[in-house]
Amino acid sequence: MTIAGIVAQLRRHPIATVVELGSVLVCCLLFAGTFVLLSSGLPTGRGEPWLALIGVGVAFVLFWTVLVPLYWKYSELE
């Protein structure tokens, strides 16, 4: 998909496009964060970076499994 195609889709469906592009960004950040944390070795002490990464992943999963279906269900009723 070209940049012009993304812009056209953004004009037609702004919320869906932002959610999709944001999801791609979050997935890339989670992958990069996991790679960086794995390359730094096992967590020592409390492991706050690992807990932050897991928290972001949990929030991402809850967003897609709870909030997005609820949004689409109630947006169809209008």
C-alpha angles and dihedrals in degrees: 000000000000127000089256089054092051091049091049091050090047090056093049099041110014099169096046092047094050091048092050095046091045090052092052090050093049091048091051091048092048090050093048092045092051091049092049093047093047091050091052092059136242117335117265126200114356095342098223095174090055092047090050091051092049091047092053090048092050091048090050093051093047090049092056098039100042115015102039095050090047091050094050092045094053095038089059091056093063 
